Coordinates of C-alpha atoms in Angstrom, one line a residue:
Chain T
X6 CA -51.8 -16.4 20.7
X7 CA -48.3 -15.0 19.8
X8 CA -46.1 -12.6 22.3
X9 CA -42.7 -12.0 21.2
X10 CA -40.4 -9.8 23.1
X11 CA -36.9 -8.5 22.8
X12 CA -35.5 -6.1 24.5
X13 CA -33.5 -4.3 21.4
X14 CA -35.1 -3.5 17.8
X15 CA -32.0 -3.5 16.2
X16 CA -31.7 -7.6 15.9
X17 CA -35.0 -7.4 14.2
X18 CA -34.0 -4.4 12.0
X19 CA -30.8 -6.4 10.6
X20 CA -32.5 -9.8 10.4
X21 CA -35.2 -7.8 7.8
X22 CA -32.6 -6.1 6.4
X23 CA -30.9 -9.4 5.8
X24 CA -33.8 -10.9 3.9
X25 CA -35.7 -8.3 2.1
X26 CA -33.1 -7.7 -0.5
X27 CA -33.8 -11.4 -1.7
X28 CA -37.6 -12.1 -1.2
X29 CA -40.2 -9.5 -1.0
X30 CA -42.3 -11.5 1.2
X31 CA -42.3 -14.7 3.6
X32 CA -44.1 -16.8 5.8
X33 CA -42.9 -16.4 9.7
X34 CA -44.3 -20.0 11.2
X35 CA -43.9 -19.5 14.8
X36 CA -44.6 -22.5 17.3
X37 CA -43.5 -22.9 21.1
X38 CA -39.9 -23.6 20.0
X39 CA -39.5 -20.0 18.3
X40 CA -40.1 -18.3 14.6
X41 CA -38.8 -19.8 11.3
X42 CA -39.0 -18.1 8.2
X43 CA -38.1 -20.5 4.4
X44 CA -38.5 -19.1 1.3
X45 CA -37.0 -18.7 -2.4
X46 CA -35.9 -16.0 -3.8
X47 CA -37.9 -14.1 -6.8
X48 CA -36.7 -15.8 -9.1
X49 CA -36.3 -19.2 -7.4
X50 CA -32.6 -19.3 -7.5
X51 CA -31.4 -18.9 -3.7
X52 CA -33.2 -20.0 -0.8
X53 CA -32.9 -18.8 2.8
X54 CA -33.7 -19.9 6.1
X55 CA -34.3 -17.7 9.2
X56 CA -34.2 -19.6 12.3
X57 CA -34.6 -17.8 16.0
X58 CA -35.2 -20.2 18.9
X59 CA -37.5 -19.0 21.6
X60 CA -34.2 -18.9 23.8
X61 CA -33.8 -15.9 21.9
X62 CA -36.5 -13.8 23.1
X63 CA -36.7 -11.8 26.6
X64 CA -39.6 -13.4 26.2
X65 CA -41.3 -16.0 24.4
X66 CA -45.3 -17.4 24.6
X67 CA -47.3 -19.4 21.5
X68 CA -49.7 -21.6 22.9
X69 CA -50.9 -22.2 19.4
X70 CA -49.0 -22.6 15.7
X71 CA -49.3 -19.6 14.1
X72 CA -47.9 -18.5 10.0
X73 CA -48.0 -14.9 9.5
X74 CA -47.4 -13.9 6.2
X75 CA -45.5 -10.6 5.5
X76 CA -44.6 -8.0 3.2
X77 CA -41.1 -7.4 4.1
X78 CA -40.9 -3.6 2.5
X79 CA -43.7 -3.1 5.1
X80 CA -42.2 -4.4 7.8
X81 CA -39.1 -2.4 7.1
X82 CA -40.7 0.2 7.1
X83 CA -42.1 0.0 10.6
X84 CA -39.3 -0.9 12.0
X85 CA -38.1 1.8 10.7
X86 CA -39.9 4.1 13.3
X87 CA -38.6 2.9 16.0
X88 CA -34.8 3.4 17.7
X89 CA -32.2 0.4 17.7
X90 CA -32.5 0.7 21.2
X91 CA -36.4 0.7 21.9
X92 CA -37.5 -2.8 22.9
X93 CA -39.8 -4.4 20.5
X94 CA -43.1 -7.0 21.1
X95 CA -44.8 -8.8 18.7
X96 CA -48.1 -10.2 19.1
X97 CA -50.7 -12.1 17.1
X98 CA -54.2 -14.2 17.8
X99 CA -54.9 -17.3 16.8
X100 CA -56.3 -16.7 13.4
X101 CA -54.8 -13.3 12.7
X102 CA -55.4 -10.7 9.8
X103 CA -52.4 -8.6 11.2
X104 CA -49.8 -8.4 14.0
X105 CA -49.0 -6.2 16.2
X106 CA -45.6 -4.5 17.0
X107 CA -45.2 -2.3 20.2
X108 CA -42.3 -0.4 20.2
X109 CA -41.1 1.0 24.0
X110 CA -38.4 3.0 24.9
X111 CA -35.7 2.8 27.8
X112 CA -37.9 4.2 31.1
X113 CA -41.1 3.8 28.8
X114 CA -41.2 7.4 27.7
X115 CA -42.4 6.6 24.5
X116 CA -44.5 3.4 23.6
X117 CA -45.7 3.2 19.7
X118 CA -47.7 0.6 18.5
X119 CA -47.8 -0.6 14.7
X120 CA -50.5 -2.8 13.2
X121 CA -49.2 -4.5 10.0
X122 CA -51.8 -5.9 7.7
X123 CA -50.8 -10.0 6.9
X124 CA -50.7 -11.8 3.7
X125 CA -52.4 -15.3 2.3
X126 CA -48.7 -16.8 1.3
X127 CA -49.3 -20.1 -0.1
X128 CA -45.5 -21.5 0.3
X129 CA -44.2 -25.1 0.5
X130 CA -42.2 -26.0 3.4
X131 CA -39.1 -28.2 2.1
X132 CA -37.2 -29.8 4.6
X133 CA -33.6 -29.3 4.5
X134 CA -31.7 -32.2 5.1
X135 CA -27.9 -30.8 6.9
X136 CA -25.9 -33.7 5.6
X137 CA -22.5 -33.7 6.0
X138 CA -20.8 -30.9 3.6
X139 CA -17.2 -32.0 2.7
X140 CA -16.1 -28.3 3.2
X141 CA -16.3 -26.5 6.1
X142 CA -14.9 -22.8 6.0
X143 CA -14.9 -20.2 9.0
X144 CA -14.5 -16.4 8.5
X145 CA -14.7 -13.0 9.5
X146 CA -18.2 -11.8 7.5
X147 CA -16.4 -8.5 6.8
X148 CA -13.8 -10.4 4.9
X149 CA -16.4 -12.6 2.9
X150 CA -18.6 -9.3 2.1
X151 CA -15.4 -7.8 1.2
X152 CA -14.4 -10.4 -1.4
X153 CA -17.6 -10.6 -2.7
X154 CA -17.6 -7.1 -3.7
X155 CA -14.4 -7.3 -5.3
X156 CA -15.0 -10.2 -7.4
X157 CA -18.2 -9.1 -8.5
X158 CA -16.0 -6.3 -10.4
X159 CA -14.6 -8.6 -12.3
X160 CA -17.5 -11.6 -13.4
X161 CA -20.7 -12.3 -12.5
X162 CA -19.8 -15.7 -11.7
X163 CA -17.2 -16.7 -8.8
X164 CA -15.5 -19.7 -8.3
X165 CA -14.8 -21.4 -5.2
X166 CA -11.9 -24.0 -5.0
X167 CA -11.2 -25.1 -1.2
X168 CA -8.9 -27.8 -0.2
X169 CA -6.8 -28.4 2.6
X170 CA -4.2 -25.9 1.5
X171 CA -6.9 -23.1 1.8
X172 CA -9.8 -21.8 0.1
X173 CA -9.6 -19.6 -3.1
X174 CA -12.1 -17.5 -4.9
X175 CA -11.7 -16.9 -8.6
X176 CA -13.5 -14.3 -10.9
X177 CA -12.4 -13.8 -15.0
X178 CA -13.6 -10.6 -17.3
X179 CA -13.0 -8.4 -19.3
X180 CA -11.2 -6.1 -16.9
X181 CA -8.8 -9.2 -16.3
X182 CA -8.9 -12.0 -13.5
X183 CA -8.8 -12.0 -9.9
X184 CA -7.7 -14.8 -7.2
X185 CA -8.0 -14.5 -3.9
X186 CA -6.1 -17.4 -1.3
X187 CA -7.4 -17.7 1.9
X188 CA -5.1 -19.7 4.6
X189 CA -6.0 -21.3 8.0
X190 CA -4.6 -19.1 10.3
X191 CA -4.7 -16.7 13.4
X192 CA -4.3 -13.5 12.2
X193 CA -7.6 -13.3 10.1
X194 CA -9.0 -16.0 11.9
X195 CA -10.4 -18.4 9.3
X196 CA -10.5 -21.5 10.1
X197 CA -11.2 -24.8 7.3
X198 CA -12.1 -28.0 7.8
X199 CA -12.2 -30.1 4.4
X200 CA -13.0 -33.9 4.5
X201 CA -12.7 -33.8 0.1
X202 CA -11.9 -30.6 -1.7
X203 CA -15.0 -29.0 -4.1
X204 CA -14.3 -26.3 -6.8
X205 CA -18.0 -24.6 -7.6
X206 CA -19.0 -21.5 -9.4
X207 CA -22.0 -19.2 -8.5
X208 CA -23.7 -16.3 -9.1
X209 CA -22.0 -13.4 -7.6
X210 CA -25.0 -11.2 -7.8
X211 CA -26.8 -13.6 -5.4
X212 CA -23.5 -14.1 -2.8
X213 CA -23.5 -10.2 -2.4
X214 CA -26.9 -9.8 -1.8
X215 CA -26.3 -12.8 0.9
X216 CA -23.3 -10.5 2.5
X217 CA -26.6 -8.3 3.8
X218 CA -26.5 -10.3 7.2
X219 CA -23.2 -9.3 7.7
X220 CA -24.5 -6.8 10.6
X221 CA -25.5 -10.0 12.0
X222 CA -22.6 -12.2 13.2
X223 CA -19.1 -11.7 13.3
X224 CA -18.1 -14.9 11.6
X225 CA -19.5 -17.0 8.6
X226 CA -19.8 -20.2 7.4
X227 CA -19.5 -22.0 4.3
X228 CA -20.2 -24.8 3.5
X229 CA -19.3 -26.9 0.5
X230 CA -19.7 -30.0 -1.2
X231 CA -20.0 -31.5 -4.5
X232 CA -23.4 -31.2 -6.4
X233 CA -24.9 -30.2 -3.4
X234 CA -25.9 -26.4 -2.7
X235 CA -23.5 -23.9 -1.1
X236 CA -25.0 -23.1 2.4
X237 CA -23.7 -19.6 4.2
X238 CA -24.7 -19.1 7.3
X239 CA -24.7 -16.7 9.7
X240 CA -25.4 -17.0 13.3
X241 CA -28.0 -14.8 15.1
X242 CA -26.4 -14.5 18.9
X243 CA -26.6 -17.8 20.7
X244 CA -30.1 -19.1 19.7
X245 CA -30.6 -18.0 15.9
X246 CA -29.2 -18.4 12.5
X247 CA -29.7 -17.2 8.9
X248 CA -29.0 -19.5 6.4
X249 CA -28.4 -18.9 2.3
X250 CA -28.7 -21.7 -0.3
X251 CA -27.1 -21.2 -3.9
X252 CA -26.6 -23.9 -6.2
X253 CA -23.7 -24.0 -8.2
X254 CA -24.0 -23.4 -11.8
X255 CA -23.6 -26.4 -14.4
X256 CA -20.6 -25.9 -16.8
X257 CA -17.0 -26.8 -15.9
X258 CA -15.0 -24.0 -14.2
X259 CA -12.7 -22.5 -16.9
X260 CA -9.6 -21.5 -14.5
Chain H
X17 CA 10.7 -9.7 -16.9
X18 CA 9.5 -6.8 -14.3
X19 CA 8.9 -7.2 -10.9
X20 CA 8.3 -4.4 -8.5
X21 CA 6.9 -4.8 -4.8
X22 CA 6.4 -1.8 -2.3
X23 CA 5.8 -2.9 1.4
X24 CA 2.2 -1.0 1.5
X25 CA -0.3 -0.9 -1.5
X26 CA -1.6 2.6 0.3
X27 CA 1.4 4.6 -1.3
X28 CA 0.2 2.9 -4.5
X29 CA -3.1 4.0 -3.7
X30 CA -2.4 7.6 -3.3
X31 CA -0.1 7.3 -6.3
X32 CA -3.3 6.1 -8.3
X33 CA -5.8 8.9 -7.1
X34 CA -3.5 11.3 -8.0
X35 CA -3.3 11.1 -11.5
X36 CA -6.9 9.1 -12.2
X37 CA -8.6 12.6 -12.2
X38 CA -6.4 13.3 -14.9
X39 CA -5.9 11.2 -17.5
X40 CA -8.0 7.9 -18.0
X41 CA -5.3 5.9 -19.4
X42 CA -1.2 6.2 -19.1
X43 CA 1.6 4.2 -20.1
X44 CA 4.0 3.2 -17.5
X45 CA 7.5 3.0 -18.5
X46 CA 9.9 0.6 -16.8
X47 CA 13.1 0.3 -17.0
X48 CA 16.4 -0.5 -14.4
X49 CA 16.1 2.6 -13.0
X50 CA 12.6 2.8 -12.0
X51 CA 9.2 3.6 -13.4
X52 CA 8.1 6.5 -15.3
X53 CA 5.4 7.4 -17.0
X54 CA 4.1 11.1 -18.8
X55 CA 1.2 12.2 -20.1
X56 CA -1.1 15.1 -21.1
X57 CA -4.5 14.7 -19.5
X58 CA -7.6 14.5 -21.5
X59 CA -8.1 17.5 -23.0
X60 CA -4.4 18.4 -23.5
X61 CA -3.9 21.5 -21.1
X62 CA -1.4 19.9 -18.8
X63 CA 0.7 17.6 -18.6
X64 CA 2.0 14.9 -15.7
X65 CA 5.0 13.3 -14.6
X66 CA 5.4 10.6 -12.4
X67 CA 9.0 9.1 -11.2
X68 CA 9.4 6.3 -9.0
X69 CA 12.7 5.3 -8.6
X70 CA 14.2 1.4 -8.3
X71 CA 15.9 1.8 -4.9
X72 CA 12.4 3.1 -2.9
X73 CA 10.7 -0.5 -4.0
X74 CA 11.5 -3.5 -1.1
X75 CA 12.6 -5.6 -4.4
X76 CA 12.9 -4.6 -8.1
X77 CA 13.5 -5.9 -10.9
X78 CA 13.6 -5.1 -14.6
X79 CA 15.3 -7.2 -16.7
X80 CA 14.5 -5.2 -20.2
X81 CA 12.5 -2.2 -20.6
X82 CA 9.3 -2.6 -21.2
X83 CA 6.2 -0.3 -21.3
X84 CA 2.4 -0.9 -19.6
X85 CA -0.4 0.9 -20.9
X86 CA -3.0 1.1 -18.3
X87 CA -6.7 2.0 -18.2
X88 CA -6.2 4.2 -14.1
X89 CA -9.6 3.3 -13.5
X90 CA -9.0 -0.4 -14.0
X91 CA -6.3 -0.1 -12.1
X92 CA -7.6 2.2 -9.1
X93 CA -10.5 -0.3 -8.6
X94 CA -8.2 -3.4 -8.2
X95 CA -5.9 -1.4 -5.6
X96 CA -9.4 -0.5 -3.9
X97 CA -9.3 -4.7 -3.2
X98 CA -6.3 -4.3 -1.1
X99 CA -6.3 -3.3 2.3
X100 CA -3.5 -0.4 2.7
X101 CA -1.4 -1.9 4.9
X102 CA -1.2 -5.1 2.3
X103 CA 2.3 -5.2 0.8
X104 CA 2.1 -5.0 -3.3
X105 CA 4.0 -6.8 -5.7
X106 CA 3.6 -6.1 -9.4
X107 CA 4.4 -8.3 -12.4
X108 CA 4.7 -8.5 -16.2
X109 CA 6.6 -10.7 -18.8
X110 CA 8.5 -9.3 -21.4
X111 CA 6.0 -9.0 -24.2
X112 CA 3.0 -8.7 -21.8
X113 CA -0.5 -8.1 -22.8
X114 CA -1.5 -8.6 -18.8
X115 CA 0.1 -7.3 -15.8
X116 CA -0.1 -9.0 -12.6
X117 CA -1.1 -7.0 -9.2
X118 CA -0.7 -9.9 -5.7
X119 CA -1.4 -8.3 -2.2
X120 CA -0.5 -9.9 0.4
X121 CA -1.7 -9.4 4.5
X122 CA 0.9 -9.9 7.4
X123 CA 1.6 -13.4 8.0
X124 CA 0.4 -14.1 4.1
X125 CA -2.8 -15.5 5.6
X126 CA -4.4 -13.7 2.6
X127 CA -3.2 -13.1 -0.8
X128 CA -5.0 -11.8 -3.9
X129 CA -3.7 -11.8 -7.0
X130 CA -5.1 -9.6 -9.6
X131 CA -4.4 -9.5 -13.3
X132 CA -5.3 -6.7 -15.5
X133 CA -5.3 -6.6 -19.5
X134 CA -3.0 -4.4 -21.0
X135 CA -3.8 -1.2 -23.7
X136 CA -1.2 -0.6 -26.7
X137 CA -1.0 3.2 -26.0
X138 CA 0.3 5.7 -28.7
X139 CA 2.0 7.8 -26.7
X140 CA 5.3 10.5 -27.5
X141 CA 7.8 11.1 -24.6
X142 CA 8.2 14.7 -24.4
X143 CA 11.6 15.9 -23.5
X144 CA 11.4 18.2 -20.4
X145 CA 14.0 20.6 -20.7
X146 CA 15.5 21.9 -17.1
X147 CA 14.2 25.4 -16.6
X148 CA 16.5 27.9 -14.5
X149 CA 13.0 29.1 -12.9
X150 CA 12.8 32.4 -11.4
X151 CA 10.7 31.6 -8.1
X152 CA 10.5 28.2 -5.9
X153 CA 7.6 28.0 -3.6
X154 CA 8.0 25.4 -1.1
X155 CA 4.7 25.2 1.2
X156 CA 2.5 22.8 3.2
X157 CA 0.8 20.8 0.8
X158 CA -2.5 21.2 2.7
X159 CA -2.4 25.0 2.6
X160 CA -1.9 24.7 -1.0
X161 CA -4.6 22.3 -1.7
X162 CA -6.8 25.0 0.8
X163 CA -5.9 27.6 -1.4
X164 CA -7.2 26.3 -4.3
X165 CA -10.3 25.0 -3.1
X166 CA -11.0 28.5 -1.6
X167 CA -10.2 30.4 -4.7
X168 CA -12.4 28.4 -7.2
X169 CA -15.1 29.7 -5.5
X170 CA -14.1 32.8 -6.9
X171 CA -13.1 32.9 -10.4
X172 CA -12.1 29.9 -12.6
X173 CA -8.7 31.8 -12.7
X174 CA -6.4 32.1 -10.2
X175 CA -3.2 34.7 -10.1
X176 CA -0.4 33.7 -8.3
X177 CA 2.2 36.3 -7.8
X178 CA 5.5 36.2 -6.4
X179 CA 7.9 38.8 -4.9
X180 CA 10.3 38.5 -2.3
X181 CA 8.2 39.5 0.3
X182 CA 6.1 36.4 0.0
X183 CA 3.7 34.6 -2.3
X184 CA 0.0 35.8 -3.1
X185 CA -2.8 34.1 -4.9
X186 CA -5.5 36.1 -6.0
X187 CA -9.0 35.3 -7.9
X188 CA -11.9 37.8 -8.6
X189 CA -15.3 37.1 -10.0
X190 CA -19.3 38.4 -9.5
X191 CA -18.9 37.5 -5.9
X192 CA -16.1 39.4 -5.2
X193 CA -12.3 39.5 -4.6
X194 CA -9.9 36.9 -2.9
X195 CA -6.3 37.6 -1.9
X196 CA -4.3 35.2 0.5
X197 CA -0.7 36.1 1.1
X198 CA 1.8 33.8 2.6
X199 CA 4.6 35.6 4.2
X200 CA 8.5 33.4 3.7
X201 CA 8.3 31.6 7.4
X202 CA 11.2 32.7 9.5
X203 CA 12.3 30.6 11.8
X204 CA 11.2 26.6 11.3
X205 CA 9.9 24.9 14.3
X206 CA 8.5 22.3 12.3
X207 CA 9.9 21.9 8.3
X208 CA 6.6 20.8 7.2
X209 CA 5.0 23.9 7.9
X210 CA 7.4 26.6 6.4
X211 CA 6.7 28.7 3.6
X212 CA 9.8 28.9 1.9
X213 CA 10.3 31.3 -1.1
X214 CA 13.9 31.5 -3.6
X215 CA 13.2 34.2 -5.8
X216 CA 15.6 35.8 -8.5
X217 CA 12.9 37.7 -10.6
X218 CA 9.0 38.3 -9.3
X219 CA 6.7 36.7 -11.4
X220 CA 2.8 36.5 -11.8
X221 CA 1.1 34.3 -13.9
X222 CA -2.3 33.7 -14.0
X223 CA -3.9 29.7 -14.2
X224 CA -7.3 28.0 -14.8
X225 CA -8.1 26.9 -11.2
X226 CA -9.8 23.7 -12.1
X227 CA -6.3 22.2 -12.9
X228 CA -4.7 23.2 -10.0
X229 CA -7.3 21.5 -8.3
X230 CA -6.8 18.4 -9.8
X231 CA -3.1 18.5 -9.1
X232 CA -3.9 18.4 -5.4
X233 CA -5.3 15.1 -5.7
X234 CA -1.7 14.4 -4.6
X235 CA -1.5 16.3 -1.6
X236 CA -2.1 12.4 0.3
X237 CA 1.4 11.6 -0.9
X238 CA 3.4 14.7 0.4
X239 CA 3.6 16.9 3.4
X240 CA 5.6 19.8 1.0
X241 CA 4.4 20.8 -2.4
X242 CA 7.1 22.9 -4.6
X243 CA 5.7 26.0 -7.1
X244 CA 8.3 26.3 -9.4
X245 CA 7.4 29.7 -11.6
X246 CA 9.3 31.5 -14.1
X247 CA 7.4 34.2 -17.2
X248 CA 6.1 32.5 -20.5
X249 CA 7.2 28.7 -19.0
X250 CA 4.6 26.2 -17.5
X251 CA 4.6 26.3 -13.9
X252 CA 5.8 23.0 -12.4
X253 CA 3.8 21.8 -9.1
X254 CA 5.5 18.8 -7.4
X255 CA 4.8 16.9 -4.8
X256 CA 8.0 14.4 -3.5
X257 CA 6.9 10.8 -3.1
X258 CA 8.9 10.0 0.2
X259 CA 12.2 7.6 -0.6
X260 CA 10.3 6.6 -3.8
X261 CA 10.1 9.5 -6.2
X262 CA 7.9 12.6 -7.2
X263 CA 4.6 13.7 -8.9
X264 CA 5.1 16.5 -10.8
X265 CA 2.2 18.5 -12.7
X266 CA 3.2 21.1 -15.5
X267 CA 0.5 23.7 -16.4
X268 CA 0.6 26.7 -18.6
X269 CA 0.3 30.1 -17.7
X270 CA -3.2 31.7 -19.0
X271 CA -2.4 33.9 -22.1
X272 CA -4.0 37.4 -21.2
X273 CA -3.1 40.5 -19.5
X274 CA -3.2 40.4 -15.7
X275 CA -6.1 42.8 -14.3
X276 CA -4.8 42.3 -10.8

């Protein structure tokens, strides 16, 4: 059996809206250590990685693994029906067909409960080794969203170049070029730790829609390294994360 | 070579949203003195002037005059990238087919640079002559830009008619009749509130109210706006860009007896 608890919906309304712009549905596997949630995007592009330790939970009880597969439109739209505030359970059997989601609010005025019907996901489990990146980049999400957005106005591919001078995002179009120069500093706090500088391009359709967990954390991280996959992550509080994989695309940068 | 750099992109900003509306593209004369640029918007009914003079930019430079057609949308979407407190620097060569747009944060911890292709724009430069007008009509830029709003409602004309007991704009239409009258402010506690009104001759024109709404787009950049009237001469509404320059929108006077 699965009992989830936490004592504000509005964690679990960002963490769905942080994932259901990329996949329509995912697997939650849930153990005694907390919920994990892996899976590629439509198109098999991106990948991202939900991670919430038990710690996380007001409370916490799964005596048995457990993978619940859901429609993430649904579940949006349940959680939907409930204020930020209200706290939220979860709760599944063993072998469930659908979980359960009791919404109650402050005093326990109002209690709603919510059965959502589960899915038969069939979905790999890759592990994902964290080697060591080369890059590692710290900044305010607002400021990553927000250069997102503005590249995208200019390609559909961005380039990031990140040495120990600073990290610099690059977009070319039609419209004309843009260049953005990030420095270490205190001011914006964004800190950058770079063992070997990387210069990759990616899709900037897929970092936007990764800028969705911005709600989430104050700060993000980037990390780089050659031929490997560009990981952003966000952390979740103190016991969580969501994670974004993009690999670079193949053709020399042209800046 | 050009280089001009203003201490806050916002001004820029405002400068942009301004004329946007307007026209969709607009060639930006440079030269020692500053930057100008004229043009008729889009359906050539009225025309806009903008002046920004070399001594309101932190550093500016022109080494040979040069002119910069630019698509305003282009252009309003890359200052949209800079936060308005960002100081702005902008940059061309002397035969430039790009201009260069860098915004820089306090402390330089961030700087963008930006660089936008450049249109060849057919464009004449009217001559303005100087007009003696008959009335001046210095008000609060957001009682202007009120005023408007309020009367479209009305009619797609407005009438504005001035005597020297004050300034009236009138519009009528199937919902009925608007009048607001603003009286010459006596005595001025504050400057940017006063209604002030030099009049040699009373005048009353009548003008299509959708273009007097797009001129307050530039209400952002100016406290005051100035209605400079005078019979059978566009009327001039300008708005002063503060130690920089001015904004200055000529329309025409509707062509039809008054039925006020």
């Amino acid at each position: 059996m699965l009992e989830a608890r936490l004592s504000q919906t509005l964690l679990l309304k960002k963490i769905v809206d942080a994932l259901k712009e990329i996949i329509a549905q995912g697997t939650l596997d849930c153990s005694e250590n907390g919920l994990e949630l892996q899976s590629m995007d439509n198109s098999h592009v991106s990948l991202v990685a939900l991670s919430l330790a038990s710690d996380c939970f007001e409370k916490f009880h799964c005596d048995r693994n457990v993978s619940l597969g859901l429609d993430l439109k649904s579940l949006g739209k349940v959680l939907k029906c409930a204020n930020s505030d209200d706290a939220v359970t979860i709760k599944a059997v063993d072998r469930p067909e659908k979980i359960t989601l009791s919404f109650e609010s402050d005093g326990k005025e109002r209690t709603a409960d919510y059965e959502l019907k589960l899915l038969n996901l069939d979905q790999d489990h890759m592990e994902i080794p964290k080697k060591d990146y080369t890059c590692f980049i710290q900044l305010p999400s607002s400021e990553f969203a927000r250069i997102c957005r503005d590249m995208s106005m200019f390609d559909e591919s961005l380039t990031i170049a990140c040495s120990s001078k600073g990290i610099r995002f690059l977009a070319k179009g039609d419209l004309g070029t843009a260049n953005i120069q990030l420095s270490a500093g205190t001011a914006m706090d964004v800190s950058i730790e770079v063992q070997e500088p990387v210069t990759q391009s990616f899709a900037g359709r897929y970092l936007n829609t990764f800028t969705k967990a911005t709600p989430l954390a104050d700060r993000v991280k980037l990390y780089l390294s050659d031929e490997r996959p560009l990981l952003v992550e966000y952390p979740i509080e103190d016991y969580g994360h969501i994670r974004y994989y993009l690999a670079p695309k193949v053709n020399d940068p042209d800046f | 070579m050009f280089e001009a750099r203003l201490g806050q992109a916002t001004i820029l900003k405002k400068i942009l949203d301004a004329i946007k509306d307007l026209l969709n593209e607009a060639t930006f004369d440079c030269s020692d003195s500053g930057i100008q640029l004229q043009a008729m918007d889009n359906s050539h009914v009225s025309l806009v002037s903008l002046t920004l003079r070399s001594d309101g930019f932190d550093k500016f430079r022109c080494d040979r005059n040069l002119s910069m057609g630019m698509n305003l949308g282009s252009m309003a979407k890359i200052l949209k990238c800079a936060n308005n407190e960002d100081n702005v620097t902008m940059k061309a060569q002397d035969n430039a087919d790009t201009v260069t747009i860098m915004f820089e944060s306090a402390n330089q911890e961030k700087v963008s640079d930006y660089e936008m292709k450049l249109m060849n724009l057919d464009q004449e430069h009217l001559g303005i002559p100087e007009t003696d007008f008959s009335c001046v009509v210095r008000m609060p830029a957001m009682e202007f830009a009120r005023i408007c709003r309020d009367l479209a409602q009305f009619s797609e004309s407005v009438v504005i008619c001035c005597t020297k007991e004050g300034v009236k704009f009138s519009a009528s239409g199937d919902v009925g009749t608007a009048n607001i009258k603003l009286a010459q402010t006596g005595s001025v506690d504050k400057e940017e509130e006063a209604v002030i009104i030099e009049m040699q001759e009373p005048v009353t024109l009548t003008f299509a109210c959708r273009y007097l709404n797009a001129f307050t787009k530039a209400t952002p950049l100016s406290t005051q706006v100035q209605l400079s009237m005078c019979a059978d001469v566009p009327l001039v509404v300008e708005y002063a860009i503060k130690d920089l320059g001015h904004i200055r929108y000529y329309l025409a006077p509707k062509i039809e007896d008054n039925e006020t």
